[in-house]
Amino acid sequence: MNSTTVRSLLVRGMLAGLAAGLLALVVAYFLGEPRINAAIAFEDSHSHEHEMEIVSRSLQSTAGLATGVLIFGVCLGGIAALAFCFALGRVGRFTPRATAVLISGAALLTVFLVPFLKYPANPPAVGDHDTIAKRTTLYFLMIALSVLLAVAAVILGKRLAPRLGAWNASVAAGAAYLFAIGLAYAFLPAINEVPADFPPTVLWQFRVSAIAVQLTLWTAFALSFGYLAERVLTPRPATSAAEEANSESDTAARTAASAG
């Protein structure tokens, strides 16, 4: 794949990420923001200290949310497009659309879902301010482990394929990945800083909304980028385009003649 094609796919990946970010923004606003407001109300009712607001809540929930989600979508779209360029033709004989879906599904699983199950997202009022650095480090460590183990599983599957066959090799590699993730879950420290009287429904709904945002983002990206990538990599033959143009001109000529 030449540099011009990679550049074209990168641009389309960022555009697809932007479009996916717009859809994810809608989900985040209507599903996530009400739960954040409920968590903030709980925090205010249990705190006697009132810090001065540097950025208003209304700005955070509108322009701030939009900026964060859209930039996140564009960045992930660009990274996923580069991963697509590397994976196309190397992970199997898949079409561009199928490869885009595969890359998006793998990203959703390894970058979000696996770390989320160990260290789920929490709304405001959940978590000790003194452990922010520790929690952030553990979360990014879990992401790094998940991605590296997934890459190792793919390599293992490709090496086992000649002896076991593609299906059995894939099952074995997947089992090895799950086993390694299970060990990571067991040895990394657990974090549970949810206040005893925090509404469990708000916590559950907030985490479901976080999953919904990521699911929307990656599904929309897979579909839009797959379509754009296919148009770049499998362009319409010039002969068919010329035939279509001739057909359109003939139709216009017949229409003009009948009108005359």
PDB file of C-alpha atoms in Angstrom:
ATOM      1  CA  MET A   1       0.000   0.000   0.000  1.00  0.00           C
ATOM      2  CA  ASN A   2       1.614   3.273  -1.121  1.00  0.00           C
ATOM      3  CA  SER A   3       1.847   6.461   0.920  1.00  0.00           C
ATOM      4  CA  THR A   4      -0.856   8.226  -1.120  1.00  0.00           C
ATOM      5  CA  THR A   5      -3.384   5.513  -0.340  1.00  0.00           C
ATOM      6  CA  VAL A   6      -2.418   5.495   3.340  1.00  0.00           C
ATOM      7  CA  ARG A   7      -2.834   9.279   3.488  1.00  0.00           C
ATOM      8  CA  SER A   8      -6.219   9.043   1.798  1.00  0.00           C
ATOM      9  CA  LEU A   9      -7.379   6.350   4.221  1.00  0.00           C
ATOM     10  CA  LEU A  10      -6.067   8.353   7.176  1.00  0.00           C
ATOM     11  CA  VAL A  11      -8.097  11.400   6.152  1.00  0.00           C
ATOM     12  CA  ARG A  12     -11.211   9.280   5.637  1.00  0.00           C
ATOM     13  CA  GLY A  13     -10.639   7.584   8.960  1.00  0.00           C
ATOM     14  CA  MET A  14     -10.578  10.938  10.729  1.00  0.00           C
ATOM     15  CA  LEU A  15     -13.725  12.045   8.878  1.00  0.00           C
ATOM     16  CA  ALA A  16     -15.451   8.782   9.801  1.00  0.00           C
ATOM     17  CA  GLY A  17     -14.307   9.302  13.393  1.00  0.00           C
ATOM     18  CA  LEU A  18     -15.808  12.783  13.357  1.00  0.00           C
ATOM     19  CA  ALA A  19     -19.139  11.447  12.059  1.00  0.00           C
ATOM     20  CA  ALA A  20     -19.098   8.650  14.627  1.00  0.00           C
ATOM     21  CA  GLY A  21     -18.252  11.193  17.320  1.00  0.00           C
ATOM     22  CA  LEU A  22     -21.345  13.219  16.422  1.00  0.00           C
ATOM     23  CA  LEU A  23     -23.573  10.181  16.973  1.00  0.00           C
ATOM     24  CA  ALA A  24     -21.746   9.286  20.181  1.00  0.00           C
ATOM     25  CA  LEU A  25     -22.214  12.880  21.350  1.00  0.00           C
ATOM     26  CA  VAL A  26     -25.992  12.545  21.027  1.00  0.00           C
ATOM     27  CA  VAL A  27     -25.938   9.338  23.081  1.00  0.00           C
ATOM     28  CA  ALA A  28     -23.634  10.865  25.693  1.00  0.00           C
ATOM     29  CA  TYR A  29     -25.823  13.955  26.049  1.00  0.00           C
ATOM     30  CA  PHE A  30     -29.156  12.184  26.391  1.00  0.00           C
ATOM     31  CA  LEU A  31     -28.023   9.100  28.322  1.00  0.00           C
ATOM     32  CA  GLY A  32     -24.924  10.152  30.219  1.00  0.00           C
ATOM     33  CA  GLU A  33     -25.546  13.756  31.240  1.00  0.00           C
ATOM     34  CA  PRO A  34     -28.717  13.109  33.310  1.00  0.00           C
ATOM     35  CA  ARG A  35     -26.793  10.522  35.380  1.00  0.00           C
ATOM     36  CA  ILE A  36     -23.890  12.922  35.851  1.00  0.00           C
ATOM     37  CA  ASN A  37     -26.317  15.579  37.064  1.00  0.00           C
ATOM     38  CA  ALA A  38     -27.812  13.076  39.519  1.00  0.00           C
ATOM     39  CA  ALA A  39     -24.341  12.166  40.796  1.00  0.00           C
ATOM     40  CA  ILE A  40     -23.410  15.841  41.214  1.00  0.00           C
ATOM     41  CA  ALA A  41     -26.638  16.461  43.120  1.00  0.00           C
ATOM     42  CA  PHE A  42     -25.733  13.567  45.446  1.00  0.00           C
ATOM     43  CA  GLU A  43     -22.233  14.981  45.925  1.00  0.00           C
ATOM     44  CA  ASP A  44     -23.552  18.465  46.700  1.00  0.00           C
ATOM     45  CA  SER A  45     -26.032  17.115  49.231  1.00  0.00           C
ATOM     46  CA  HIS A  46     -23.273  15.238  51.096  1.00  0.00           C
ATOM     47  CA  SER A  47     -20.546  17.856  50.947  1.00  0.00           C
ATOM     48  CA  HIS A  48     -20.254  20.888  53.183  1.00  0.00           C
ATOM     49  CA  GLU A  49     -17.486  22.434  51.097  1.00  0.00           C
ATOM     50  CA  HIS A  50     -18.494  24.458  48.060  1.00  0.00           C
ATOM     51  CA  GLU A  51     -15.631  25.126  45.671  1.00  0.00           C
ATOM     52  CA  MET A  52     -15.832  27.955  43.179  1.00  0.00           C
ATOM     53  CA  GLU A  53     -16.782  26.691  39.704  1.00  0.00           C
ATOM     54  CA  ILE A  54     -14.075  27.525  37.180  1.00  0.00           C
ATOM     55  CA  VAL A  55     -16.165  26.203  34.281  1.00  0.00           C
ATOM     56  CA  SER A  56     -19.941  26.254  34.598  1.00  0.00           C
ATOM     57  CA  ARG A  57     -21.849  22.988  34.525  1.00  0.00           C
ATOM     58  CA  SER A  58     -23.898  24.149  31.532  1.00  0.00           C
ATOM     59  CA  LEU A  59     -20.717  24.775  29.547  1.00  0.00           C
ATOM     60  CA  GLN A  60     -19.280  21.414  30.584  1.00  0.00           C
ATOM     61  CA  SER A  61     -22.386  19.537  29.451  1.00  0.00           C
ATOM     62  CA  THR A  62     -22.594  21.268  26.054  1.00  0.00           C
ATOM     63  CA  ALA A  63     -19.489  22.790  24.472  1.00  0.00           C
ATOM     64  CA  GLY A  64     -17.106  20.916  26.746  1.00  0.00           C
ATOM     65  CA  LEU A  65     -18.761  17.571  26.088  1.00  0.00           C
ATOM     66  CA  ALA A  66     -18.917  18.201  22.341  1.00  0.00           C
ATOM     67  CA  THR A  67     -15.249  19.212  22.159  1.00  0.00           C
ATOM     68  CA  GLY A  68     -14.086  16.185  24.108  1.00  0.00           C
ATOM     69  CA  VAL A  69     -16.175  13.605  22.258  1.00  0.00           C
ATOM     70  CA  LEU A  70     -15.472  14.981  18.773  1.00  0.00           C
ATOM     71  CA  ILE A  71     -11.717  15.274  19.303  1.00  0.00           C
ATOM     72  CA  PHE A  72     -11.745  11.773  20.790  1.00  0.00           C
ATOM     73  CA  GLY A  73     -13.600  10.470  17.726  1.00  0.00           C
ATOM     74  CA  VAL A  74     -11.239  12.127  15.244  1.00  0.00           C
ATOM     75  CA  CYS A  75      -8.119  10.861  17.046  1.00  0.00           C
ATOM     76  CA  LEU A  76      -9.415   7.316  17.359  1.00  0.00           C
ATOM     77  CA  GLY A  77     -10.552   7.406  13.736  1.00  0.00           C
ATOM     78  CA  GLY A  78      -7.042   8.289  12.599  1.00  0.00           C
ATOM     79  CA  ILE A  79      -5.418   5.615  14.754  1.00  0.00           C
ATOM     80  CA  ALA A  80      -7.930   2.991  13.632  1.00  0.00           C
ATOM     81  CA  ALA A  81      -7.350   3.935   9.984  1.00  0.00           C
ATOM     82  CA  LEU A  82      -3.603   3.333  10.393  1.00  0.00           C
ATOM     83  CA  ALA A  83      -4.328   0.009  12.100  1.00  0.00           C
ATOM     84  CA  PHE A  84      -6.594  -0.820   9.157  1.00  0.00           C
ATOM     85  CA  CYS A  85      -3.775  -0.106   6.692  1.00  0.00           C
ATOM     86  CA  PHE A  86      -1.493  -2.469   8.594  1.00  0.00           C
ATOM     87  CA  ALA A  87      -4.092  -5.224   9.065  1.00  0.00           C
ATOM     88  CA  LEU A  88      -5.572  -5.276   5.552  1.00  0.00           C
ATOM     89  CA  GLY A  89      -4.464  -8.519   3.916  1.00  0.00           C
ATOM     90  CA  ARG A  90      -2.433  -9.610   6.951  1.00  0.00           C
ATOM     91  CA  VAL A  91      -5.175 -10.962   9.229  1.00  0.00           C
ATOM     92  CA  GLY A  92      -7.098 -12.819   6.540  1.00  0.00           C
ATOM     93  CA  ARG A  93      -8.572 -12.419   3.096  1.00  0.00           C
ATOM     94  CA  PHE A  94     -11.243  -9.961   4.167  1.00  0.00           C
ATOM     95  CA  THR A  95     -12.817  -7.176   2.143  1.00  0.00           C
ATOM     96  CA  PRO A  96     -12.127  -3.568   3.208  1.00  0.00           C
ATOM     97  CA  ARG A  97     -15.548  -3.348   4.881  1.00  0.00           C
ATOM     98  CA  ALA A  98     -15.047  -6.601   6.768  1.00  0.00           C
ATOM     99  CA  THR A  99     -11.570  -5.499   7.847  1.00  0.00           C
ATOM    100  CA  ALA A 100     -12.967  -2.189   9.120  1.00  0.00           C
ATOM    101  CA  VAL A 101     -15.586  -4.057  11.153  1.00  0.00           C
ATOM    102  CA  LEU A 102     -12.916  -6.439  12.486  1.00  0.00           C
ATOM    103  CA  ILE A 103     -10.598  -3.600  13.518  1.00  0.00           C
ATOM    104  CA  SER A 104     -13.447  -1.665  15.176  1.00  0.00           C
ATOM    105  CA  GLY A 105     -14.690  -4.731  17.031  1.00  0.00           C
ATOM    106  CA  ALA A 106     -11.187  -5.558  18.241  1.00  0.00           C
ATOM    107  CA  ALA A 107     -10.684  -1.959  19.408  1.00  0.00           C
ATOM    108  CA  LEU A 108     -14.015  -1.938  21.238  1.00  0.00           C
ATOM    109  CA  LEU A 109     -13.082  -5.179  22.980  1.00  0.00           C
ATOM    110  CA  THR A 110      -9.433  -4.587  23.834  1.00  0.00           C
ATOM    111  CA  VAL A 111      -9.272  -0.826  24.346  1.00  0.00           C
ATOM    112  CA  PHE A 112     -12.601  -0.339  26.108  1.00  0.00           C
ATOM    113  CA  LEU A 113     -14.559  -3.401  27.210  1.00  0.00           C
ATOM    114  CA  VAL A 114     -11.787  -5.517  28.780  1.00  0.00           C
ATOM    115  CA  PRO A 115     -10.318  -2.613  30.834  1.00  0.00           C
ATOM    116  CA  PHE A 116     -13.860  -1.437  31.660  1.00  0.00           C
ATOM    117  CA  LEU A 117     -14.788  -4.773  33.229  1.00  0.00           C
ATOM    118  CA  LYS A 118     -11.826  -4.489  35.604  1.00  0.00           C
ATOM    119  CA  TYR A 119     -11.997  -0.733  36.236  1.00  0.00           C
ATOM    120  CA  PRO A 120     -15.482   0.496  35.238  1.00  0.00           C
ATOM    121  CA  ALA A 121     -16.266   4.159  34.669  1.00  0.00           C
ATOM    122  CA  ASN A 122     -17.612   6.080  37.647  1.00  0.00           C
ATOM    123  CA  PRO A 123     -19.704   9.261  37.814  1.00  0.00           C
ATOM    124  CA  PRO A 124     -18.849  12.256  40.024  1.00  0.00           C
ATOM    125  CA  ALA A 125     -18.970  11.607  43.784  1.00  0.00           C
ATOM    126  CA  VAL A 126     -17.534   8.117  43.265  1.00  0.00           C
ATOM    127  CA  GLY A 127     -13.824   7.811  43.975  1.00  0.00           C
ATOM    128  CA  ASP A 128     -11.305   9.287  46.383  1.00  0.00           C
ATOM    129  CA  HIS A 129      -9.508  12.405  45.118  1.00  0.00           C
ATOM    130  CA  ASP A 130      -6.263  11.145  46.672  1.00  0.00           C
ATOM    131  CA  THR A 131      -6.246   7.996  44.503  1.00  0.00           C
ATOM    132  CA  ILE A 132      -6.838   9.619  41.110  1.00  0.00           C
ATOM    133  CA  ALA A 133      -3.227   9.094  39.989  1.00  0.00           C
ATOM    134  CA  LYS A 134      -3.250   5.461  41.109  1.00  0.00           C
ATOM    135  CA  ARG A 135      -6.592   4.708  39.437  1.00  0.00           C
ATOM    136  CA  THR A 136      -5.528   6.389  36.195  1.00  0.00           C
ATOM    137  CA  THR A 137      -2.252   4.448  36.107  1.00  0.00           C
ATOM    138  CA  LEU A 138      -3.989   1.129  36.708  1.00  0.00           C
ATOM    139  CA  TYR A 139      -6.588   1.835  34.037  1.00  0.00           C
ATOM    140  CA  PHE A 140      -4.020   2.686  31.353  1.00  0.00           C
ATOM    141  CA  LEU A 141      -1.937  -0.295  32.433  1.00  0.00           C
ATOM    142  CA  MET A 142      -4.977  -2.511  31.863  1.00  0.00           C
ATOM    143  CA  ILE A 143      -5.462  -0.992  28.386  1.00  0.00           C
ATOM    144  CA  ALA A 144      -1.806  -1.606  27.507  1.00  0.00           C
ATOM    145  CA  LEU A 145      -1.956  -5.210  28.739  1.00  0.00           C
ATOM    146  CA  SER A 146      -5.179  -5.875  26.844  1.00  0.00           C
ATOM    147  CA  VAL A 147      -3.818  -4.501  23.551  1.00  0.00           C
ATOM    148  CA  LEU A 148      -0.446  -6.250  23.856  1.00  0.00           C
ATOM    149  CA  LEU A 149      -2.055  -9.560  24.778  1.00  0.00           C
ATOM    150  CA  ALA A 150      -4.461  -9.228  21.844  1.00  0.00           C
ATOM    151  CA  VAL A 151      -1.536  -8.683  19.452  1.00  0.00           C
ATOM    152  CA  ALA A 152       0.228 -11.683  20.967  1.00  0.00           C
ATOM    153  CA  ALA A 153      -2.938 -13.768  20.522  1.00  0.00           C
ATOM    154  CA  VAL A 154      -3.129 -12.827  16.827  1.00  0.00           C
ATOM    155  CA  ILE A 155       0.519 -13.818  16.317  1.00  0.00           C
ATOM    156  CA  LEU A 156      -0.070 -17.076  18.185  1.00  0.00           C
ATOM    157  CA  GLY A 157      -3.127 -17.850  16.069  1.00  0.00           C
ATOM    158  CA  LYS A 158      -1.209 -17.305  12.823  1.00  0.00           C
ATOM    159  CA  ARG A 159       1.611 -19.584  13.958  1.00  0.00           C
ATOM    160  CA  LEU A 160      -0.779 -22.330  15.051  1.00  0.00           C
ATOM    161  CA  ALA A 161      -2.899 -22.155  11.902  1.00  0.00           C
ATOM    162  CA  PRO A 162      -0.687 -24.396   9.702  1.00  0.00           C
ATOM    163  CA  ARG A 163      -0.867 -27.220  12.281  1.00  0.00           C
ATOM    164  CA  LEU A 164      -4.332 -26.797  13.772  1.00  0.00           C
ATOM    165  CA  GLY A 165      -6.267 -25.131  10.988  1.00  0.00           C
ATOM    166  CA  ALA A 166      -7.639 -21.597  11.000  1.00  0.00           C
ATOM    167  CA  TRP A 167     -10.668 -22.284  13.216  1.00  0.00           C
ATOM    168  CA  ASN A 168      -8.878 -24.315  15.902  1.00  0.00           C
ATOM    169  CA  ALA A 169      -5.962 -21.892  15.928  1.00  0.00           C
ATOM    170  CA  SER A 170      -8.342 -18.960  16.429  1.00  0.00           C
ATOM    171  CA  VAL A 171     -10.092 -20.741  19.300  1.00  0.00           C
ATOM    172  CA  ALA A 172      -6.772 -21.603  20.946  1.00  0.00           C
ATOM    173  CA  ALA A 173      -5.471 -18.044  20.583  1.00  0.00           C
ATOM    174  CA  GLY A 174      -8.718 -16.623  21.970  1.00  0.00           C
ATOM    175  CA  ALA A 175      -8.572 -18.984  24.943  1.00  0.00           C
ATOM    176  CA  ALA A 176      -4.966 -17.966  25.611  1.00  0.00           C
ATOM    177  CA  TYR A 177      -5.979 -14.292  25.513  1.00  0.00           C
ATOM    178  CA  LEU A 178      -8.841 -14.843  27.957  1.00  0.00           C
ATOM    179  CA  PHE A 179      -6.567 -16.821  30.293  1.00  0.00           C
ATOM    180  CA  ALA A 180      -3.936 -14.071  30.300  1.00  0.00           C
ATOM    181  CA  ILE A 181      -6.591 -11.394  30.891  1.00  0.00           C
ATOM    182  CA  GLY A 182      -7.963 -13.473  33.766  1.00  0.00           C
ATOM    183  CA  LEU A 183      -4.506 -13.497  35.357  1.00  0.00           C
ATOM    184  CA  ALA A 184      -4.273  -9.727  34.939  1.00  0.00           C
ATOM    185  CA  TYR A 185      -7.680  -9.324  36.580  1.00  0.00           C
ATOM    186  CA  ALA A 186      -6.564 -11.521  39.485  1.00  0.00           C
ATOM    187  CA  PHE A 187      -3.204  -9.871  40.159  1.00  0.00           C
ATOM    188  CA  LEU A 188      -3.998  -6.201  39.544  1.00  0.00           C
ATOM    189  CA  PRO A 189      -5.486  -4.517  42.625  1.00  0.00           C
ATOM    190  CA  ALA A 190      -9.230  -4.004  42.783  1.00  0.00           C
ATOM    191  CA  ILE A 191     -10.670  -0.540  43.423  1.00  0.00           C
ATOM    192  CA  ASN A 192     -14.012  -0.009  45.104  1.00  0.00           C
ATOM    193  CA  GLU A 193     -14.572   3.534  46.313  1.00  0.00           C
ATOM    194  CA  VAL A 194     -18.326   3.775  45.824  1.00  0.00           C
ATOM    195  CA  PRO A 195     -19.964   5.466  48.841  1.00  0.00           C
ATOM    196  CA  ALA A 196     -22.237   3.123  50.748  1.00  0.00           C
ATOM    197  CA  ASP A 197     -25.276   5.354  50.272  1.00  0.00           C
ATOM    198  CA  PHE A 198     -24.670   6.204  46.602  1.00  0.00           C
ATOM    199  CA  PRO A 199     -27.772   5.349  44.521  1.00  0.00           C
ATOM    200  CA  PRO A 200     -26.991   2.021  42.802  1.00  0.00           C
ATOM    201  CA  THR A 201     -29.433   2.778  39.978  1.00  0.00           C
ATOM    202  CA  VAL A 202     -27.544   5.959  39.046  1.00  0.00           C
ATOM    203  CA  LEU A 203     -24.235   4.090  39.096  1.00  0.00           C
ATOM    204  CA  TRP A 204     -25.596   1.273  36.935  1.00  0.00           C
ATOM    205  CA  GLN A 205     -27.249   3.622  34.443  1.00  0.00           C
ATOM    206  CA  PHE A 206     -24.090   5.724  34.170  1.00  0.00           C
ATOM    207  CA  ARG A 207     -21.988   2.667  33.340  1.00  0.00           C
ATOM    208  CA  VAL A 208     -24.551   1.428  30.814  1.00  0.00           C
ATOM    209  CA  SER A 209     -24.514   4.847  29.158  1.00  0.00           C
ATOM    210  CA  ALA A 210     -20.697   4.700  28.970  1.00  0.00           C
ATOM    211  CA  ILE A 211     -20.953   1.366  27.163  1.00  0.00           C
ATOM    212  CA  ALA A 212     -23.636   2.764  24.860  1.00  0.00           C
ATOM    213  CA  VAL A 213     -21.425   5.722  23.887  1.00  0.00           C
ATOM    214  CA  GLN A 214     -18.493   3.494  22.992  1.00  0.00           C
ATOM    215  CA  LEU A 215     -20.704   0.997  21.163  1.00  0.00           C
ATOM    216  CA  THR A 216     -22.250   3.804  19.106  1.00  0.00           C
ATOM    217  CA  LEU A 217     -18.854   5.320  18.357  1.00  0.00           C
ATOM    218  CA  TRP A 218     -17.212   2.144  17.104  1.00  0.00           C
ATOM    219  CA  THR A 219     -20.248   0.799  15.247  1.00  0.00           C
ATOM    220  CA  ALA A 220     -20.728   4.076  13.387  1.00  0.00           C
ATOM    221  CA  PHE A 221     -17.015   4.257  12.615  1.00  0.00           C
ATOM    222  CA  ALA A 222     -16.909   0.680  11.309  1.00  0.00           C
ATOM    223  CA  LEU A 223     -19.820   1.239   8.934  1.00  0.00           C
ATOM    224  CA  SER A 224     -18.789   4.669   7.656  1.00  0.00           C
ATOM    225  CA  PHE A 225     -15.066   3.997   7.348  1.00  0.00           C
ATOM    226  CA  GLY A 226     -15.665   0.592   5.769  1.00  0.00           C
ATOM    227  CA  TYR A 227     -17.729   2.279   3.057  1.00  0.00           C
ATOM    228  CA  LEU A 228     -15.154   5.028   2.474  1.00  0.00           C
ATOM    229  CA  ALA A 229     -12.214   2.625   2.482  1.00  0.00           C
ATOM    230  CA  GLU A 230     -13.885   0.357  -0.034  1.00  0.00           C
ATOM    231  CA  ARG A 231     -14.393   3.299  -2.403  1.00  0.00           C
ATOM    232  CA  VAL A 232     -10.683   4.134  -2.142  1.00  0.00           C
ATOM    233  CA  LEU A 233      -9.356   0.594  -2.495  1.00  0.00           C
ATOM    234  CA  THR A 234     -11.844  -0.731  -5.055  1.00  0.00           C
ATOM    235  CA  PRO A 235     -12.592   2.252  -7.306  1.00  0.00           C
ATOM    236  CA  ARG A 236     -15.215   1.946 -10.008  1.00  0.00           C
ATOM    237  CA  PRO A 237     -13.695   0.760 -13.304  1.00  0.00           C
ATOM    238  CA  ALA A 238     -13.196   3.537 -15.854  1.00  0.00           C
ATOM    239  CA  THR A 239     -15.047   1.577 -18.543  1.00  0.00           C
ATOM    240  CA  SER A 240     -18.192   1.279 -16.453  1.00  0.00           C
ATOM    241  CA  ALA A 241     -18.037   4.964 -15.588  1.00  0.00           C
ATOM    242  CA  ALA A 242     -17.719   5.836 -19.268  1.00  0.00           C
ATOM    243  CA  GLU A 243     -20.578   3.514 -20.181  1.00  0.00           C
ATOM    244  CA  GLU A 244     -22.762   5.108 -17.526  1.00  0.00           C
ATOM    245  CA  ALA A 245     -21.888   8.584 -18.816  1.00  0.00           C
ATOM    246  CA  ASN A 246     -22.701   7.536 -22.398  1.00  0.00           C
ATOM    247  CA  SER A 247     -25.968   6.017 -21.245  1.00  0.00           C
ATOM    248  CA  GLU A 248     -26.904   9.235 -19.449  1.00  0.00           C
ATOM    249  CA  SER A 249     -26.036  11.329 -22.538  1.00  0.00           C
ATOM    250  CA  ASP A 250     -28.076   9.014 -24.793  1.00  0.00           C
ATOM    251  CA  THR A 251     -31.025   9.296 -22.446  1.00  0.00           C
ATOM    252  CA  ALA A 252     -30.730  13.083 -22.437  1.00  0.00           C
ATOM    253  CA  ALA A 253     -30.515  13.119 -26.238  1.00  0.00           C
ATOM    254  CA  ARG A 254     -33.645  10.961 -26.598  1.00  0.00           C
ATOM    255  CA  THR A 255     -35.482  13.156 -24.125  1.00  0.00           C
ATOM    256  CA  ALA A 256     -34.511  16.295 -26.058  1.00  0.00           C
ATOM    257  CA  ALA A 257     -35.539  14.705 -29.348  1.00  0.00           C
ATOM    258  CA  SER A 258     -38.923  13.637 -28.034  1.00  0.00           C
ATOM    259  CA  ALA A 259     -39.467  17.077 -26.588  1.00  0.00           C
ATOM    260  CA  GLY A 260     -38.655  18.630 -29.958  1.00  0.00           C
TER     261      GLY A 260
END
